[in-house]
Coordinates of C-alpha atoms in Angstrom, one line a residue:
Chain A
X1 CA 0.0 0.0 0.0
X2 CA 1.3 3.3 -0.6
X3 CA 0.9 6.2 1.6
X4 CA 0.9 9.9 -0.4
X5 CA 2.7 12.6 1.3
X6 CA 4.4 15.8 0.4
X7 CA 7.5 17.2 1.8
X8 CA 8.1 20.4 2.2
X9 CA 11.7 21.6 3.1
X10 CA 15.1 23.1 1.6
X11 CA 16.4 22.5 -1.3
X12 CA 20.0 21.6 0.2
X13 CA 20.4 18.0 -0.2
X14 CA 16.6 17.4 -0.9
X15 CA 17.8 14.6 -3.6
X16 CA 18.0 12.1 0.0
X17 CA 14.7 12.2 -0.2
X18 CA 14.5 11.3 -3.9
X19 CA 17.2 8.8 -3.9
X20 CA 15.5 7.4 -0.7
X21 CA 11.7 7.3 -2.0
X22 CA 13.1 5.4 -5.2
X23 CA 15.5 2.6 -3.2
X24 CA 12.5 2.2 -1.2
X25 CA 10.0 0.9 -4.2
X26 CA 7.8 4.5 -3.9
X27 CA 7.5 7.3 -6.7
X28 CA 8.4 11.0 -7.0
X29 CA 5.2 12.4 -8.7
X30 CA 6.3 16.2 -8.4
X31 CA 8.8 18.3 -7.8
X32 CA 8.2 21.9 -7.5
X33 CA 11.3 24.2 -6.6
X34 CA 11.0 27.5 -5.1
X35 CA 13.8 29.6 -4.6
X36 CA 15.4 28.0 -2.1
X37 CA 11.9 26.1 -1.2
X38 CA 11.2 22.3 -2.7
X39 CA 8.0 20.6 -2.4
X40 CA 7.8 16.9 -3.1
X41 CA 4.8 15.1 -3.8
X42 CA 5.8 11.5 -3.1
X43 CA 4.3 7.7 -2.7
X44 CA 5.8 6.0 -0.2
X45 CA 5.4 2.0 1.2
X46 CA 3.2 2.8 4.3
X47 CA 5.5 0.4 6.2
X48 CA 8.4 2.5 5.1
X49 CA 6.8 5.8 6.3
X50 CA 9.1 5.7 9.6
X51 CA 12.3 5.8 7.2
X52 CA 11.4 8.9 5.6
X53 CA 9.9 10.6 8.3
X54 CA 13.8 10.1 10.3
X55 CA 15.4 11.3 7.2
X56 CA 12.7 14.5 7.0
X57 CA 13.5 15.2 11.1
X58 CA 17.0 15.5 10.0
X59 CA 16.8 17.3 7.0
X60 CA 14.6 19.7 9.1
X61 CA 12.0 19.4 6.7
X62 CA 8.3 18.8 7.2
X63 CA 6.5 15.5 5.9
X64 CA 2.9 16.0 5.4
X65 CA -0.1 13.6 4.4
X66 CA -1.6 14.8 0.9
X67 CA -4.8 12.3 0.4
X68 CA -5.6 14.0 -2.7
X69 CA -2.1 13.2 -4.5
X70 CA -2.0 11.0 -7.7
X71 CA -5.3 12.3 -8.7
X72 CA -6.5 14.9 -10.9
X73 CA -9.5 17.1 -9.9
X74 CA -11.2 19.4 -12.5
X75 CA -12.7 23.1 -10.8
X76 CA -15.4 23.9 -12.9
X77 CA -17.1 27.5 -13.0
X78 CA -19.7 28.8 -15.4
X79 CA -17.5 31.0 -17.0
X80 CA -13.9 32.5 -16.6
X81 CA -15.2 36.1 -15.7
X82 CA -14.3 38.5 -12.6
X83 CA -18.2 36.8 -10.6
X84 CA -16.2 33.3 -9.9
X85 CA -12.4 34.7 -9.7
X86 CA -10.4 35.2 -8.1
X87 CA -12.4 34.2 -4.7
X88 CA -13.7 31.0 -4.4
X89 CA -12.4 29.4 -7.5
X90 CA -8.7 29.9 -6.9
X91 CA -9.5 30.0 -3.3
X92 CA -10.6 26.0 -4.0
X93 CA -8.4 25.0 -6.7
X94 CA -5.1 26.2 -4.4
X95 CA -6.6 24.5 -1.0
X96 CA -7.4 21.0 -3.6
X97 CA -3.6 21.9 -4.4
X98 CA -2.3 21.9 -1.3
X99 CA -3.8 18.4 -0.1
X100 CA -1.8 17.0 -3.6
X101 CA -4.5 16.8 -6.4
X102 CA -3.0 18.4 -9.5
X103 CA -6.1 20.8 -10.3
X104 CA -7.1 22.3 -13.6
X105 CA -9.6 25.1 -13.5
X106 CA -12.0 25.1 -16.1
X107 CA -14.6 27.7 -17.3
X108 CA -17.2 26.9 -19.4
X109 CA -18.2 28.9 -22.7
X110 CA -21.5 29.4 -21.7
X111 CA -22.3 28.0 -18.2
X112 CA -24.0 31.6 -16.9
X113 CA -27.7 31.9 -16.2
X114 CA -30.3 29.9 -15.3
X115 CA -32.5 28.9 -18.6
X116 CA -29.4 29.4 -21.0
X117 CA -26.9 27.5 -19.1
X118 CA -25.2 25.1 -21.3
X119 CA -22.3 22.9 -21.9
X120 CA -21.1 21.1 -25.0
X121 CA -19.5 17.8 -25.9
X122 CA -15.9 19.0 -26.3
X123 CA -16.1 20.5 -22.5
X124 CA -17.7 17.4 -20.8
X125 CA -15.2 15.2 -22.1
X126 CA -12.5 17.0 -21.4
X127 CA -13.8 17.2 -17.8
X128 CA -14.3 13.2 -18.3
X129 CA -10.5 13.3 -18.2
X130 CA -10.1 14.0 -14.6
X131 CA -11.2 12.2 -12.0
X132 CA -13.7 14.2 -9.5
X133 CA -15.0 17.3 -10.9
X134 CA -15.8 20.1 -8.5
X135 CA -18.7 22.2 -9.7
X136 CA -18.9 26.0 -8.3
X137 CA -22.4 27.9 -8.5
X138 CA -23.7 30.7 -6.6
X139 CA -26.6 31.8 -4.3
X140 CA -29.5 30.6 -5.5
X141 CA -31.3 27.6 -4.8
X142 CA -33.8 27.4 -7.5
X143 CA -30.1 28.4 -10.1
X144 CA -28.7 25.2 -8.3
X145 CA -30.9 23.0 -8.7
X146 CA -31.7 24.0 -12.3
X147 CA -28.0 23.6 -13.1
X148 CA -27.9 20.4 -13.1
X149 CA -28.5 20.0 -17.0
X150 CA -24.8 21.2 -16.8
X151 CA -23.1 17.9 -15.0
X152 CA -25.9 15.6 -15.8
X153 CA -23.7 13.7 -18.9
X154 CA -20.7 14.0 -17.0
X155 CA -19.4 10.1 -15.8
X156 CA -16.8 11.1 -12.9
X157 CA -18.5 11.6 -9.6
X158 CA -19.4 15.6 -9.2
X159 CA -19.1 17.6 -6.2
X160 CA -21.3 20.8 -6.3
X161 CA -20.8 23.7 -4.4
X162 CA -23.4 26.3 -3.7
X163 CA -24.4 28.6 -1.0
X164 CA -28.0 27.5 0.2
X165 CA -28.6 24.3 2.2
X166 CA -30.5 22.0 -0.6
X167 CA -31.4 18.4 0.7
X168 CA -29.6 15.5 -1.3
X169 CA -33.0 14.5 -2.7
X170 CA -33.4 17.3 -4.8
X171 CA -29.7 17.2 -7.0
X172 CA -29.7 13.0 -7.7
X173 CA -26.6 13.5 -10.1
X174 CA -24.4 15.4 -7.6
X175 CA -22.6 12.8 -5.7
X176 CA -22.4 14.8 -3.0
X177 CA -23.2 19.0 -2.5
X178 CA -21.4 21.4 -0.3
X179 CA -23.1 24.4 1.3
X180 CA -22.8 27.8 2.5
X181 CA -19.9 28.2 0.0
X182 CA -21.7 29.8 -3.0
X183 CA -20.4 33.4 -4.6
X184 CA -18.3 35.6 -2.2
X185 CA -16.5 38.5 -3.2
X186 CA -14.0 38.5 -1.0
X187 CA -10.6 35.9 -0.4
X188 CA -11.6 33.3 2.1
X189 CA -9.8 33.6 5.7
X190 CA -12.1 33.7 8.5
X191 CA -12.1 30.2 10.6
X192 CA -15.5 29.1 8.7
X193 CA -14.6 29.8 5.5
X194 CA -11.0 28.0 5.8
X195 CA -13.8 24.8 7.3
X196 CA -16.1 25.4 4.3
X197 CA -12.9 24.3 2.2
X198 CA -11.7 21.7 4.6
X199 CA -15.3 19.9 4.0
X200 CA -14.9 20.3 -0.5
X201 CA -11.8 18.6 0.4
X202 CA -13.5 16.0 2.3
X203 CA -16.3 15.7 -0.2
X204 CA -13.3 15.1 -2.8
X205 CA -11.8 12.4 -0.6
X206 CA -15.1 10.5 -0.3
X207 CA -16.0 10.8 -4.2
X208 CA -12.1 9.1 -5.5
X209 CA -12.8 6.7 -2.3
X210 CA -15.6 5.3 -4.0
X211 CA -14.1 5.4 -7.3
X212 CA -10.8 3.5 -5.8
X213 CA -13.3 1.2 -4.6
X214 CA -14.7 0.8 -8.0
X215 CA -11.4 -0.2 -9.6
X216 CA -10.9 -2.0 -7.0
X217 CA -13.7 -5.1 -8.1
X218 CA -11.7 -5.1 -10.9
X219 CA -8.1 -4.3 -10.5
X220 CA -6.2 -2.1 -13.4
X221 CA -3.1 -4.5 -15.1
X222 CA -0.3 -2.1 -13.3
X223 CA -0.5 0.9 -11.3
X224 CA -0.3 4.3 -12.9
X225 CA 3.1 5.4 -11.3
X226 CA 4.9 2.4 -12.4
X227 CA 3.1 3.3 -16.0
X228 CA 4.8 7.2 -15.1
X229 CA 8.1 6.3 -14.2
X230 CA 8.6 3.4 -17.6
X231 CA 8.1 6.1 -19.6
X232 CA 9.8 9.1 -17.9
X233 CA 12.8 6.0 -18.5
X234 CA 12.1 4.7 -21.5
X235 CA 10.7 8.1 -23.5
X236 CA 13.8 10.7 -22.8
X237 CA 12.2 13.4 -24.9
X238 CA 9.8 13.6 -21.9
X239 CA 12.3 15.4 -19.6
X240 CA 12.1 18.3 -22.7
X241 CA 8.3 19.4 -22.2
X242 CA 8.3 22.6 -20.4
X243 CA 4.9 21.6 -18.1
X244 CA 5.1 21.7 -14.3
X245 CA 4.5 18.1 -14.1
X246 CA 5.0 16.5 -17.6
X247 CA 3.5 13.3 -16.5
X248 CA 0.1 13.8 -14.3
X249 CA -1.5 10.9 -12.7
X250 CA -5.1 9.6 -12.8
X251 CA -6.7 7.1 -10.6
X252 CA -6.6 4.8 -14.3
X253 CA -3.6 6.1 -16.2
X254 CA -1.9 9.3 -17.2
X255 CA -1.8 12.2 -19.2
X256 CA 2.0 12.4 -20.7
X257 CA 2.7 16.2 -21.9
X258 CA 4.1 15.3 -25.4
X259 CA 2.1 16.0 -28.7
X260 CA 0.1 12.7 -29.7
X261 CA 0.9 12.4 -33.3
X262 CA 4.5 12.3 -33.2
X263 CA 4.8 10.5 -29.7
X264 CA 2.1 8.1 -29.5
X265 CA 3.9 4.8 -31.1
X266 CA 7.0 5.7 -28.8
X267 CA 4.8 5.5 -25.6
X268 CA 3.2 2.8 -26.5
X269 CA 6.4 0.8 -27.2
X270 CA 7.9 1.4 -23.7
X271 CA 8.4 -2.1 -22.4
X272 CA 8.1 -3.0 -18.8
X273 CA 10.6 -5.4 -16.7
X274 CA 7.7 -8.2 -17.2
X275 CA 7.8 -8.4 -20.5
X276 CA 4.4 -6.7 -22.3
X277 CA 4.8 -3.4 -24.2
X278 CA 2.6 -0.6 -22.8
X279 CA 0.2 -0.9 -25.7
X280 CA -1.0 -4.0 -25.2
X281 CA -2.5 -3.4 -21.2
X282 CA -3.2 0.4 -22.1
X283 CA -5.0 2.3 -24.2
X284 CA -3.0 5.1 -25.7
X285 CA -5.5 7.8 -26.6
X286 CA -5.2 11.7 -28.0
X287 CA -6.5 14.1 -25.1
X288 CA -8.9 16.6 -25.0
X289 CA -6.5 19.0 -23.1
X290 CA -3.9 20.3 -26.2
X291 CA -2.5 17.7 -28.1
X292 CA -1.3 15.5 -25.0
X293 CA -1.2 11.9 -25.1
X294 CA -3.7 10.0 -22.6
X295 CA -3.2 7.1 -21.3
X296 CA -5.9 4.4 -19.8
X297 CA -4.6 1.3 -18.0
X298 CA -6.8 -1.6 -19.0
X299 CA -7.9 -3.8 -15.9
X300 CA -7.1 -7.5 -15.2
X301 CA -11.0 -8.6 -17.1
X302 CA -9.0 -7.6 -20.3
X303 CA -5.9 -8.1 -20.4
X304 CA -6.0 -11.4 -17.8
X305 CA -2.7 -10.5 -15.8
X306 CA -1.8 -8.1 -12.9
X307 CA 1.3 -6.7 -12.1
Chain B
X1 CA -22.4 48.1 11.0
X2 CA -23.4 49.2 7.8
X3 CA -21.9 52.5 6.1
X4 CA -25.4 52.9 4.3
X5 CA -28.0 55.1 5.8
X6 CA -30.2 52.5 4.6
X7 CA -29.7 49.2 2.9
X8 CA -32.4 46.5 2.0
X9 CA -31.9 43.2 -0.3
X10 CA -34.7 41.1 -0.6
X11 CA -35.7 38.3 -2.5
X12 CA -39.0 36.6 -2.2
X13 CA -38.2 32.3 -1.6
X14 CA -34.5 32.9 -1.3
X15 CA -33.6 34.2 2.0
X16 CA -29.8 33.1 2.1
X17 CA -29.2 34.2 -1.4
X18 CA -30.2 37.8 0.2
X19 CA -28.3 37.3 3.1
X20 CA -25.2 36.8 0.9
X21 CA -25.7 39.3 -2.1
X22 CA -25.8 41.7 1.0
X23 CA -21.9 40.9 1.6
X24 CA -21.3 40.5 -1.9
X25 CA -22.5 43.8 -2.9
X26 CA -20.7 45.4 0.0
X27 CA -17.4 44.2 -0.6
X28 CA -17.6 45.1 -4.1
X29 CA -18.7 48.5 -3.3
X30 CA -15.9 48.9 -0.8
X31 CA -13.2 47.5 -3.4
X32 CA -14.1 50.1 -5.8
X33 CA -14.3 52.6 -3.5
X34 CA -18.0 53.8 -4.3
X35 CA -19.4 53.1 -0.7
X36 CA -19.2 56.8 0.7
X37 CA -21.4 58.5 -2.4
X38 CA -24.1 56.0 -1.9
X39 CA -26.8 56.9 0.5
X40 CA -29.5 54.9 0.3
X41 CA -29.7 51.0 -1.6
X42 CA -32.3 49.0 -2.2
X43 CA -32.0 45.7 -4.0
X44 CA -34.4 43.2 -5.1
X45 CA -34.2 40.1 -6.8
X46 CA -36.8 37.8 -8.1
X47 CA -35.2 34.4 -8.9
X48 CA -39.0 32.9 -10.8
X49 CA -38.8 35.4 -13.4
X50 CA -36.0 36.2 -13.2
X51 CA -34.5 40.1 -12.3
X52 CA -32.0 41.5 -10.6
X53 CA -32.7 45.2 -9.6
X54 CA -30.5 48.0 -7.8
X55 CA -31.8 51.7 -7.0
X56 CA -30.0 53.8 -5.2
X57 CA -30.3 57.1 -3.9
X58 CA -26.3 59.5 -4.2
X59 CA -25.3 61.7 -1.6
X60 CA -24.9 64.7 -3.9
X61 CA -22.4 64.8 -6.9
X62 CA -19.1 66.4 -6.9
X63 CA -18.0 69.6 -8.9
X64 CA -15.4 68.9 -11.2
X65 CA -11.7 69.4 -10.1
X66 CA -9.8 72.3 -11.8
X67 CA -6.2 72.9 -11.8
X68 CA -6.5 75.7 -8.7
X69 CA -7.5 72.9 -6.5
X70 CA -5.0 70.8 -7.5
X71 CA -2.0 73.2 -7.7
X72 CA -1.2 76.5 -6.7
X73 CA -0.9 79.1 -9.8
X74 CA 1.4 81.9 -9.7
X75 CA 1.3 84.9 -12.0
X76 CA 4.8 85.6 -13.2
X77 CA 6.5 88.0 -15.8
X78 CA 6.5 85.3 -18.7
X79 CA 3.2 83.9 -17.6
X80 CA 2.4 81.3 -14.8
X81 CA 3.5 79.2 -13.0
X82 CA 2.0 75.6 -11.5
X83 CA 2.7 73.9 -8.2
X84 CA 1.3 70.6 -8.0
X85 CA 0.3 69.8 -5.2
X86 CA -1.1 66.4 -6.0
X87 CA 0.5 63.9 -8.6
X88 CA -2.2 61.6 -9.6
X89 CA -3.7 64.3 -11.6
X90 CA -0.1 65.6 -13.2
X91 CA -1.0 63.6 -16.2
X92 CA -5.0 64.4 -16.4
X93 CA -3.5 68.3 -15.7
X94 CA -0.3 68.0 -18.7
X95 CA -3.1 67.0 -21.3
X96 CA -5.5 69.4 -20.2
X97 CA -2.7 72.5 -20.7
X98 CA -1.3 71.0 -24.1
X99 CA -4.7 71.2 -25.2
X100 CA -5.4 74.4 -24.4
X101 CA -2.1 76.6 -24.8
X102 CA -0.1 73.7 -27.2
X103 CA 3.1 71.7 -26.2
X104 CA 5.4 74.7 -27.5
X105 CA 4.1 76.8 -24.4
X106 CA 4.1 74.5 -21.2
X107 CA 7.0 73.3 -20.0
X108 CA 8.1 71.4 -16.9
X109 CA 11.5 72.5 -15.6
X110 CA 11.0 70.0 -12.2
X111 CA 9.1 67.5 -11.2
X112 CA 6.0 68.8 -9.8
X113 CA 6.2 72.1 -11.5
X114 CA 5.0 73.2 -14.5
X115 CA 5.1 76.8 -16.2
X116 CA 2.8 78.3 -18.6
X117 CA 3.4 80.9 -21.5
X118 CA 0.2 82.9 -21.6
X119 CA -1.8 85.5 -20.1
X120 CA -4.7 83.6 -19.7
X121 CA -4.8 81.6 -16.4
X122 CA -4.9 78.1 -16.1
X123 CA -6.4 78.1 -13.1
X124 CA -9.9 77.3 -13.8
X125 CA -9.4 74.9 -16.2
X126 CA -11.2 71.4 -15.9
X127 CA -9.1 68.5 -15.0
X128 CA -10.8 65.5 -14.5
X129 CA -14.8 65.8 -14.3
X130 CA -15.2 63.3 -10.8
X131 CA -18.8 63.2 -11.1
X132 CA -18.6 61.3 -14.6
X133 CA -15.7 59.4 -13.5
X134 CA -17.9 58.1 -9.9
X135 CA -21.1 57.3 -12.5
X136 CA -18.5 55.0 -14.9
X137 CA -17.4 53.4 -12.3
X138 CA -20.7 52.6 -10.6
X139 CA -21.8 51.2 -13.4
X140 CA -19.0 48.8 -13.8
X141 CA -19.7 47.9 -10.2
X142 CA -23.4 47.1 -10.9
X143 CA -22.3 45.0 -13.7
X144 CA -20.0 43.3 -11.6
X145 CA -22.6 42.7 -8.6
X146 CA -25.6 41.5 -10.9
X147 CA -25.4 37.3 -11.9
X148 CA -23.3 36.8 -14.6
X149 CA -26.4 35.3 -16.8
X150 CA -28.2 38.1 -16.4
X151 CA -27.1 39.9 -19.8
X152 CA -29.7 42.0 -20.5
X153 CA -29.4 45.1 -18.1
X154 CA -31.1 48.7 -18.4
X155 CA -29.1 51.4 -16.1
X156 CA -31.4 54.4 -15.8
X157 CA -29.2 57.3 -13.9
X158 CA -30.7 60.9 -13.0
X159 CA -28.7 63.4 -11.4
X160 CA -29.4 61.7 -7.2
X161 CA -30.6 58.5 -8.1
X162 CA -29.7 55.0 -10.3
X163 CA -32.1 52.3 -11.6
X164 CA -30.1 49.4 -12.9
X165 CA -32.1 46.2 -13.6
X166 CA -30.5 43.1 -15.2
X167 CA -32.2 40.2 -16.6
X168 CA -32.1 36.7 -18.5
X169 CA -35.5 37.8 -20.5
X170 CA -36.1 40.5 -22.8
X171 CA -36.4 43.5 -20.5
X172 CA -40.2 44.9 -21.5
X173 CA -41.6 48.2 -20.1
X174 CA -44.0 46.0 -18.2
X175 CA -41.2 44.3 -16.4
X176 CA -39.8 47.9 -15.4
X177 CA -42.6 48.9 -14.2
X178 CA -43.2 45.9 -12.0
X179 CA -39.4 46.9 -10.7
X180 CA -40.8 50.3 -10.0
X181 CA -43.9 49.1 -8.1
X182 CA -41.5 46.4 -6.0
X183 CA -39.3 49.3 -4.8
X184 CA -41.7 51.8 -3.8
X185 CA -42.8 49.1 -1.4
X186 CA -39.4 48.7 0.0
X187 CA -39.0 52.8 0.5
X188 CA -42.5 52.8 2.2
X189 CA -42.2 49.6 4.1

């Protein structure tokens, strides 16, 4: 089992860390460097935790648990306009950030209104892509509940946001909603507000629980880090793509930051230490986001082997 | 405490939505700066229909600022001279003299002087009209407050008060009227 956590310390002989996260069979998923600040978002054996939390001590570092690493989480408003930032969207998307999810914000074309709310096919599979989408609307109940139409073709479990208290009943394709957050028009600080995240958070944990529990019935062929670092090995042009995090993890594969077309047959020929190529226990697929390459980790029903 | 001598949101069916437009509207107001020349607000939203609607009552408009309130003008032997006293309208104040004498004839020997070949003074010369500048920006602040869907809007502004109704439906004279009616209430209430 491996345990996410993100350490937080300086960047003088942060490579222990590295060096000690790999010997011990866990992965570096991202490595931010500030200045003299690093941030590493790491899996680690849970039975090795004690290891690296000795190593952190005398680093003089801080090791902290980040549930949400590995996962992608998709911030949805209804549009990109000055009513939804920069409070509560960023406000959300930083705090989602800071437990480990790699978060994309997304504003919809034309997600305003109540009656004229809409959302095409290019936008709800792109938000397919992640894996718990986080839907922020305002005030309004009767808005709320109306909005719907917007997530309704949408397969990943959606959180909604919203100000008024609405009983469950009333949103069955929200898989679970959030209150008293709704439109605020100012940065979110007092002890409340900082809870009102803390519970989205929560609401995220529960939705990718169930969803780990879904792949679980039917386990994928390998796990997506060991997809991440065959191909960071095997595919050097990867260490040339100027994203963040070149390789971002889903719960059931990976987005890899290099242009489809001219990469796709590479990635799919990585070969792992077992034997099998890539292609044939993944599907390699063009993403929505830019020309990326995605790819989806087929489970043991298919393919008939785990490892 | 509110800095409104009076301040009313309501909206029928939706009693925490008027509880928080309330903040919203207040933070925005304070962020732009537009809170002090407001006296009176009355907002009221109907969510069925739906409208958004904002009248207020101004505390008086402001004359526009000339260059002798600015600066302190001098008569000299070649003309005048100009002290400014406060930066931020150096630039407003520059155009303002180009315009009127032309570049050849103002000249600015230091920073916050300036001196001017003429015999006419500068002095009551207009540089920035406040009053127009307060009504732009309170519109951009009602656009800003009002739900994004509502695209529609109508912004009625006399010299003391504002109308500004936004809406997802065509905005008929019917609808404005109903506004009208709904906001009398709240004043008499």
């Amino acid at each position: 089992m491996l345990e996410p956590v993100m350490f937080t310390g300086g960047v003088y002989k942060h490579d222990l860390v590295i060096e000690l996260v790999e010997d011990l069979g866990g992965y570096l998923l991202q490595k931010n460097v500030t200045q003299s600040e690093v941030i590493l978002l790491l899996l680690v054996p849970a039975e090795d935790l004690k290891i690296l939390e000795d190593l952190t001590k005398e680093l003089r570092g801080e090791l902290t648990r980040a549930p949400l690493a590995g996962t992608e989480v998709a911030v949805v408003t209804p549009t990109l306009a000055i009513h939804h930032l920069p409070h509560t969207a960023c406000d959300i998307a930083e705090y989602l950030r800071r437990n480990g999810s790699k978060t994309n914000m997304i504003g919809l074309a034309r997600g305003v209104g109540r009656e004229i709310a809409q959302i095409n096919e290019y936008e709800t599979a792109l938000i397919n892509e992640h894996d718990v989408a986080v839907f922020l609307f305002g005030n309004f109940a009767k808005c709320i509940i109306k909005k719907e139409e917007l997530y309704k073709g949408i397969n990943i479990p959606v959180v909604v946001t919203g100000g008024p208290e609405i009983p469950k009943g009333e949103m069955p394709y929200a898989f679970e909603y959030v209150s008293s957050v709704g439109r605020i028009a100012h940065r979110s600080k007092k002890a409340n507000e900082i809870g009102n995240l803390d519970r989205i958070v929560a609401a995220v944990g529960r939705a990718l629980d169930k969803m780990r529990a879904d792949i679980e019935k039917d386990p994928l062929t390998t796990s997506p880090p060991r997809v991440m670092d065959v191909v960071r090995e095997q595919v050097p042009d990867i260490e040339r793509s100027y994203s963040p995090l070149p390789i971002a993890l889903n719960l059931t594969g990976c987005r890899i930051k290099l242009p489809y077309d001219e990469y796709h047959e590479a990635i799919g020929d990585v070969r792992f230490d077992e034997g099998v190529t890539l292609k044939e226990i993944a599907k390699i697929l063009p993403s929505r986001m830019k020309n990326y390459t995605l790819v989806r980790i087929l489970p043991e029903s298919e393919t008939g082997m785990v490892f | 405490m509110d800095p409104l001598e009076v301040y009313k949101v309501e909206a029928p069916g939706e009693e925490f939505g008027a509880r928080k437009y309330r903040e919203i509207i207040l933070d925005i107001l304070q962020d732009l700066g537009l809170v002090r020349s407001i006296g009176r607000l009355y907002v009221y939203v109907d969510i069925e229909k739906p409208y958004f609607a904002v009248y207020g009552m101004l505390r008086g408009s402001l004359p526009p600022l000339r260059v002798g309130d600015v600066a302190d003008v001098v008569k000299t032997q070649e003309g005048y001279q100009v002290k400014v006293n406060e930066e931020e309208h150096l630039a407003d104040m520059l155009k303002v003299l180009w315009e009127k004498y032309g570049r050849d004839r103002v000249e600015q020997p230091d920073r916050d002087l300036l001196t001017v070949s003429s015999d006419v003074s500068p002095a009551d010369l207009i540089v920035t009209d406040v009053d127009a500048e307060f009504r732009r920006d309170l519109t951009d602040a009602l656009i800003r407050i009002a739900p994004e869907g509502f695209r529609n809007r109508r912004n009625e502004m006399t010299e003391d008060s504002f109308l500004f109704i936004a809406s997802e439906e065509t905005i008929t004279p019917e609808l404005i009227e109903e506004v009208r009616e709904k906001i009398r209430g709240m004043e008499n209430a």
